[in-house]
mmCIF file of C-alpha atoms and ligand atoms in Angstrom:
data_model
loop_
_atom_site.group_PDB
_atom_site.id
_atom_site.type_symbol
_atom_site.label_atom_id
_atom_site.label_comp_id
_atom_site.label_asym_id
_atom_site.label_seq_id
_atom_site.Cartn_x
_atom_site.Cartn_y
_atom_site.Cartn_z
ATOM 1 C CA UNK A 1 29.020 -5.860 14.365
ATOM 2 C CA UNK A 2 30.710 -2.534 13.766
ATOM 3 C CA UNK A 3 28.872 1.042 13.465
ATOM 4 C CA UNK A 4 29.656 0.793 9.575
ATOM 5 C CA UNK A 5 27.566 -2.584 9.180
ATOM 6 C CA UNK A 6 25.041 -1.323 11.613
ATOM 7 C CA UNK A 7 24.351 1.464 9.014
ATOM 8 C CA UNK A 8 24.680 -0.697 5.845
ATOM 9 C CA UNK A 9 22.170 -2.883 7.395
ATOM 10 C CA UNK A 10 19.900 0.108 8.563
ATOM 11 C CA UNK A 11 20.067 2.286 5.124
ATOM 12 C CA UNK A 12 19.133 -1.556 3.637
ATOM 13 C CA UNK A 13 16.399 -2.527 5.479
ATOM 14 C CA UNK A 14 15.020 1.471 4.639
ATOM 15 C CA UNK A 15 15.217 0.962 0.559
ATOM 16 C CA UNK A 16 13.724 -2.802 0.996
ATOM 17 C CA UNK A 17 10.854 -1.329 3.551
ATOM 18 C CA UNK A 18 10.386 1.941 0.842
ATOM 19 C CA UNK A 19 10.110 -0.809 -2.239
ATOM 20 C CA UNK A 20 7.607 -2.918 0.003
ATOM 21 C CA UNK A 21 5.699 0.275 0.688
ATOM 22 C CA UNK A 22 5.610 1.555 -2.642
ATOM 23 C CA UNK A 23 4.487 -1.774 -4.167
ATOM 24 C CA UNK A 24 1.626 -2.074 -1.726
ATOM 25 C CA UNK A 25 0.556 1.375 -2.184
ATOM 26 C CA UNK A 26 0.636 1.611 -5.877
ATOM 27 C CA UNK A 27 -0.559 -1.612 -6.899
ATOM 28 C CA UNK A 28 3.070 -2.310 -9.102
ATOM 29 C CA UNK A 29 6.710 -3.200 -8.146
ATOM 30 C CA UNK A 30 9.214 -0.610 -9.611
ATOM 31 C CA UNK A 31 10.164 -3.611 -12.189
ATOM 32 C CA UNK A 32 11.649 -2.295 -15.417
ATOM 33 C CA UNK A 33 10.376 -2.945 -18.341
ATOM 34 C CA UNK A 34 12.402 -6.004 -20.408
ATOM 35 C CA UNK A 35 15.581 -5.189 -23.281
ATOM 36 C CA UNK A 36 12.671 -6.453 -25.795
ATOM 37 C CA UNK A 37 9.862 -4.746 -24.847
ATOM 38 C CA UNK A 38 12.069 -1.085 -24.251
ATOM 39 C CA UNK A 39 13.530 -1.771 -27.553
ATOM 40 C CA UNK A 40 10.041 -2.185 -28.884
ATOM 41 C CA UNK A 41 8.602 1.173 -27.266
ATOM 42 C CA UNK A 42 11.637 3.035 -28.912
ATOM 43 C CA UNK A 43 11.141 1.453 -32.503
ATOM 44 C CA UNK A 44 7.235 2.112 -32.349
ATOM 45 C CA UNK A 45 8.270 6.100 -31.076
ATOM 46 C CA UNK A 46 11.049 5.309 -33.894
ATOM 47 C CA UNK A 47 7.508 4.948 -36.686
ATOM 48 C CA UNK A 48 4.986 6.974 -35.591
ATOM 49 C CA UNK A 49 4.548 9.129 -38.246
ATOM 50 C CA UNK A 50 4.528 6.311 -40.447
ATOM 51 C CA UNK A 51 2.668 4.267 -38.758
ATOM 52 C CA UNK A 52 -0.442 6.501 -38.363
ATOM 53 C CA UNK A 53 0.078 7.518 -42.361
ATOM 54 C CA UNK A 54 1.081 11.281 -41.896
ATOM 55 C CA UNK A 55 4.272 12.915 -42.546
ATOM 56 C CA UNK A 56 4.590 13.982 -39.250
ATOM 57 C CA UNK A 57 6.710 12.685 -36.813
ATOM 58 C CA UNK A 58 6.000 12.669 -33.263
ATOM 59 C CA UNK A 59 4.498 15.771 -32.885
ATOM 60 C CA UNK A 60 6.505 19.046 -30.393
ATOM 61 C CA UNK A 61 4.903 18.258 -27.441
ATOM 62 C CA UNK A 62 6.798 16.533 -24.515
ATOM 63 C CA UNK A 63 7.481 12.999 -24.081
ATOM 64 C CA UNK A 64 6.306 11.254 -20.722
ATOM 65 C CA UNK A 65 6.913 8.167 -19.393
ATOM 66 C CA UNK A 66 4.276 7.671 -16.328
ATOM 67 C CA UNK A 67 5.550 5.606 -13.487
ATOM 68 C CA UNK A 68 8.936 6.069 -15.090
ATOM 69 C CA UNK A 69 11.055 3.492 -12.354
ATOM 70 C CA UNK A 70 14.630 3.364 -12.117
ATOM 71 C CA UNK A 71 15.231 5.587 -15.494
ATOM 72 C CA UNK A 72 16.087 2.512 -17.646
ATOM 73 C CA UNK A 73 13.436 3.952 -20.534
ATOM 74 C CA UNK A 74 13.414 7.155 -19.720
ATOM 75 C CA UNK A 75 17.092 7.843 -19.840
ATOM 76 C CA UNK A 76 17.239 6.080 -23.533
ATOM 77 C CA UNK A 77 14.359 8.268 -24.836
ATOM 78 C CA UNK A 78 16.217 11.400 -23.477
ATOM 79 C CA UNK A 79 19.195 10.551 -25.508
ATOM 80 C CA UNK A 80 17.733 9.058 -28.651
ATOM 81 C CA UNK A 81 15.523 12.728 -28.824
ATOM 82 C CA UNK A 82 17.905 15.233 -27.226
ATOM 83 C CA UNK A 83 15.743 18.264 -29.358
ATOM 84 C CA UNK A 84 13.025 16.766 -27.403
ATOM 85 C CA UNK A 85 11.809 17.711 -23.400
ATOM 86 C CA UNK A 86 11.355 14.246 -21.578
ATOM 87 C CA UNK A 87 9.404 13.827 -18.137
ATOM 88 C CA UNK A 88 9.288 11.142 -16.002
ATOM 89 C CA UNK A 89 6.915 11.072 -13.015
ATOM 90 C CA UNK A 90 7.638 8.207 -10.794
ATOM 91 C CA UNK A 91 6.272 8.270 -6.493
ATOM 92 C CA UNK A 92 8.721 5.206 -5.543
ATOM 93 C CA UNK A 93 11.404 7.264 -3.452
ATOM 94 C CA UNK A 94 14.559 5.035 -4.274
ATOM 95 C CA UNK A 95 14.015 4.656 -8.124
ATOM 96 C CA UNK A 96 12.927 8.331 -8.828
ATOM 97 C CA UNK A 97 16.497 9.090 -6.721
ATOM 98 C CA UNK A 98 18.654 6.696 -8.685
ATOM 99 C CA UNK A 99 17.497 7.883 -12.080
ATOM 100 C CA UNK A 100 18.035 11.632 -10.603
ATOM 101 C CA UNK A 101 21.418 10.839 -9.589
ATOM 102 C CA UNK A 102 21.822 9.191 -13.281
ATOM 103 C CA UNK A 103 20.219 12.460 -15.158
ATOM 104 C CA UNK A 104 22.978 14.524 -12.935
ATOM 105 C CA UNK A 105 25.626 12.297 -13.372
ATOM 106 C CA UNK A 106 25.071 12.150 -17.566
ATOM 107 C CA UNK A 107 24.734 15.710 -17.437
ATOM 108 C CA UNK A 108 21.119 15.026 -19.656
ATOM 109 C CA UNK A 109 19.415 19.107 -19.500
ATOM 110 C CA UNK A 110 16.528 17.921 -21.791
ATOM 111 C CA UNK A 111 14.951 15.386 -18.955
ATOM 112 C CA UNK A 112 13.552 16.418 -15.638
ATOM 113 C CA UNK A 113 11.566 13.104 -13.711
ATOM 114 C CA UNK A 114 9.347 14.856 -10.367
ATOM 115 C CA UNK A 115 8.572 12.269 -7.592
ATOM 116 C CA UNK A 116 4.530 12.288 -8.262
ATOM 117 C CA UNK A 117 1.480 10.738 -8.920
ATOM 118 C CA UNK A 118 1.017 11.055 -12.270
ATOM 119 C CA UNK A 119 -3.153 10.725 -11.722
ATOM 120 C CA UNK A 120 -2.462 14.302 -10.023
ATOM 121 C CA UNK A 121 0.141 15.678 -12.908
ATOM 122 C CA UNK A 122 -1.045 18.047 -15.791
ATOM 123 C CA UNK A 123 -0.377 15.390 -18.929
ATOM 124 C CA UNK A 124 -2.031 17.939 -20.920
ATOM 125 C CA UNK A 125 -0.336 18.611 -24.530
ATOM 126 C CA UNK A 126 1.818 15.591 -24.566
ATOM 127 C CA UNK A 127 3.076 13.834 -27.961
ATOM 128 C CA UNK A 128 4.101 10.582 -26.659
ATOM 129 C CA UNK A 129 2.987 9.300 -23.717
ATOM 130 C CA UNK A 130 5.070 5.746 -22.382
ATOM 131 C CA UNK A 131 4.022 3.425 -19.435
ATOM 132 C CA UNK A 132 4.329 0.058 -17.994
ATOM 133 C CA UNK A 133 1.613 -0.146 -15.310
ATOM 134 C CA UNK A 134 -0.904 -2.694 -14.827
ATOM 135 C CA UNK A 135 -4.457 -3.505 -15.677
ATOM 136 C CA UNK A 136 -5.335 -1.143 -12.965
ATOM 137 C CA UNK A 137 -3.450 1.856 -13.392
ATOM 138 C CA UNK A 138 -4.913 2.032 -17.018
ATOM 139 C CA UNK A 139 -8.093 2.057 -16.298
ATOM 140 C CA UNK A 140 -7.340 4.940 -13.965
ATOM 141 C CA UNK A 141 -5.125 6.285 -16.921
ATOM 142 C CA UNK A 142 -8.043 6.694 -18.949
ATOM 143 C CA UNK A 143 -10.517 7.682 -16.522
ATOM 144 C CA UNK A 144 -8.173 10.943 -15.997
ATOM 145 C CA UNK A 145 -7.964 11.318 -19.452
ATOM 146 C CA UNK A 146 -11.444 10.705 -20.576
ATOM 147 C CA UNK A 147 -12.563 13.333 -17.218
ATOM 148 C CA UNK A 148 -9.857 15.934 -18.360
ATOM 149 C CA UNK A 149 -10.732 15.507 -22.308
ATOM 150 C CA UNK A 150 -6.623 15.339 -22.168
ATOM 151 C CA UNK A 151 -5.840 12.525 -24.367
ATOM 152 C CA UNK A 152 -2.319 12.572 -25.644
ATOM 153 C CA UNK A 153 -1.191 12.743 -29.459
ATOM 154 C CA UNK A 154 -0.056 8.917 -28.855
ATOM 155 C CA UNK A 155 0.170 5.995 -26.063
ATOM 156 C CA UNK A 156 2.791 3.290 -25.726
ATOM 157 C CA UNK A 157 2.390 0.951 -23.360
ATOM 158 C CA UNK A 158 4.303 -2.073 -22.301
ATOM 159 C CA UNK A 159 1.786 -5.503 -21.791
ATOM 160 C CA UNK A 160 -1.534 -3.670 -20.905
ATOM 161 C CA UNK A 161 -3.885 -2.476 -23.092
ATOM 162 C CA UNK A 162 -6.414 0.218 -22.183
ATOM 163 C CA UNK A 163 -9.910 -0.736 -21.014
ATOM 164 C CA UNK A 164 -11.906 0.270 -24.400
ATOM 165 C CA UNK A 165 -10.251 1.309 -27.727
ATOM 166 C CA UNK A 166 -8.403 -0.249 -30.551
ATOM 167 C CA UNK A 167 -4.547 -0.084 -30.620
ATOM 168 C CA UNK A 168 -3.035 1.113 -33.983
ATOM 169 C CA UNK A 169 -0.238 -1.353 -34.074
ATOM 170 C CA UNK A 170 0.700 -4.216 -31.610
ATOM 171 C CA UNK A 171 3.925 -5.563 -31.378
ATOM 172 C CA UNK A 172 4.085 -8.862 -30.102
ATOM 173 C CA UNK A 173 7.710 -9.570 -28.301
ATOM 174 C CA UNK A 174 10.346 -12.986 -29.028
ATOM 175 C CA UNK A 175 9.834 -13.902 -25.717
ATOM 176 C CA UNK A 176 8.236 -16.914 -23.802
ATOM 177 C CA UNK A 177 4.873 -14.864 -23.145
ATOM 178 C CA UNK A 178 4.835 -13.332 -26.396
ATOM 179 C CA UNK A 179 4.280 -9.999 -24.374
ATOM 180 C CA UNK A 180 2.768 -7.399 -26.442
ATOM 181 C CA UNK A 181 3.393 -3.647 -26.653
ATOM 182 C CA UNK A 182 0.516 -1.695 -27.602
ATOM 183 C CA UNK A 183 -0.029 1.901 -29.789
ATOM 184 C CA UNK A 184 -2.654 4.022 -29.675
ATOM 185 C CA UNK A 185 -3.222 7.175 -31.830
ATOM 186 C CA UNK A 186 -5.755 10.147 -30.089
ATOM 187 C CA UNK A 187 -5.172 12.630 -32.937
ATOM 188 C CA UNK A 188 -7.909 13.463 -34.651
HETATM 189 C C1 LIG M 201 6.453 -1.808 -13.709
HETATM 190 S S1 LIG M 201 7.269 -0.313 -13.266
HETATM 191 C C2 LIG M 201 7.779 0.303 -14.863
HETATM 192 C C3 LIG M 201 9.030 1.142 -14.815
HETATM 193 C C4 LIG M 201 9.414 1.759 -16.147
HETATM 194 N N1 LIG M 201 8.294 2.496 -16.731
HETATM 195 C C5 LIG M 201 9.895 0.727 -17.136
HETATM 196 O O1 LIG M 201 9.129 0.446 -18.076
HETATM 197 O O2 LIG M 201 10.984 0.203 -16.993
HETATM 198 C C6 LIG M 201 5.878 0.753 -12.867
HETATM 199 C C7 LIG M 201 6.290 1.984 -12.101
HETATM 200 O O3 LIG M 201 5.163 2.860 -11.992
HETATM 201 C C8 LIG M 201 5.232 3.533 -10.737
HETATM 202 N N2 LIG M 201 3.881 4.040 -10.465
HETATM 203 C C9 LIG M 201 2.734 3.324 -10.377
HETATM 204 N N3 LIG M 201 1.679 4.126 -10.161
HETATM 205 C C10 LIG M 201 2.176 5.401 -10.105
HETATM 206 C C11 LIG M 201 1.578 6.678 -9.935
HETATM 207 N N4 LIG M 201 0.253 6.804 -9.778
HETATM 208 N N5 LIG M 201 2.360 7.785 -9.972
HETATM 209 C C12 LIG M 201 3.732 7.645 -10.154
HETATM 210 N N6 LIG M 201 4.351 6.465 -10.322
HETATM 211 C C13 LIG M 201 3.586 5.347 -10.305
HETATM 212 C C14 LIG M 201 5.712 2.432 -9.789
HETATM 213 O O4 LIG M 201 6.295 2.963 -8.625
HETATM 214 C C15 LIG M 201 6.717 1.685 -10.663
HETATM 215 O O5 LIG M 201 8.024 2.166 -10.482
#
């Protein structure tokens, strides 16, 4: 084996060994969210104003995805709203670097994603906030919230619903689990 394989193999087994760790630790792989169900979270961002029955759209504040993966949602939502300030907070070492390579490479200024726990961030005064987590992770999701009184203007969130609270809209996907997408509304 040559010194160039013996570092391909070693530089592997590191990203396989930080994706094992991560998943462990967090309770969630960094798997992104399906074609359907991003296409879904965009259209429902798309009809918020509509859909809550105000002329607004999606209010000024920023746009966060929480556990934001390998960028695959987050870089879409950066283009479709370039007026827009986008923030991704995502603790899994190789996906937060591979969408910070991708911001770089696309040259994207209004999208910044920080390597973080987003139960330790300041979510306060977002518009939108996006996620694909799991049953866990939004239950602590709205325990932070509820503690901090620092709901945001709206929730999207790919197959898991919150632990109490009715959705505005539900969106059930065309595919073989009929995997929902859920919106909630905090504004007053
Ligand atoms: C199922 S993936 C979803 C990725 C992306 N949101 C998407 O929809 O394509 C969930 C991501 O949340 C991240 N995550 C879970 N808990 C987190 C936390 N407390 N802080 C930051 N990231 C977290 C995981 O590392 C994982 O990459």
């Amino acid at each position: 084996m040559s010194i160039f394989e013996i570092i391909l193999l070693v530089i592997t087994a590191l990203i396989g060994f930080s994706i094992v760790y991560s998943t462990l630790t967090l309770g969630i792989s960094p798997m992104p969210s399906s074609k359907k169900a991003r296409q879904a979270m965009v259209q429902l961002s798309d009809a918020l104003g509509h859909e809550v029955g105000i002329e607004t759209d999606i209010g000024v504040g920023p746009l966060l995805e929480l556990g934001s993966g390998w960028g695959s949602l987050l870089i879409p939502l950066a283009k479709k709203y370039p007026q827009r300030e986008v923030v991704g907070f995502e603790l899994s070492i190789m996906p937060w670097f591979i969408t910070l390579i991708l911001i770089k490479v696309m040259g994207l200024k209004n999208i910044k994603v920080y390597r973080k726990n987003f139960l330790k961030a300041d979510l306060m005064g977002a518009s939108v906030i996006f996620c694909y987590l799991f049953p866990g992770g939004m239950k602590a999701l709205a325990d932070k919230f509820n503690s901090e009184d620092a709901w945001p203007e709206f929730l999207i969130s790919n197959n898991f619903s919150l632990p109490s609270g009715k959705p505005i809209k539900v969106i059930e996907l065309d595919d073989v689990y009929k995997s929902p997408v859920y919106l909630y509304t905090f504004k007053d």
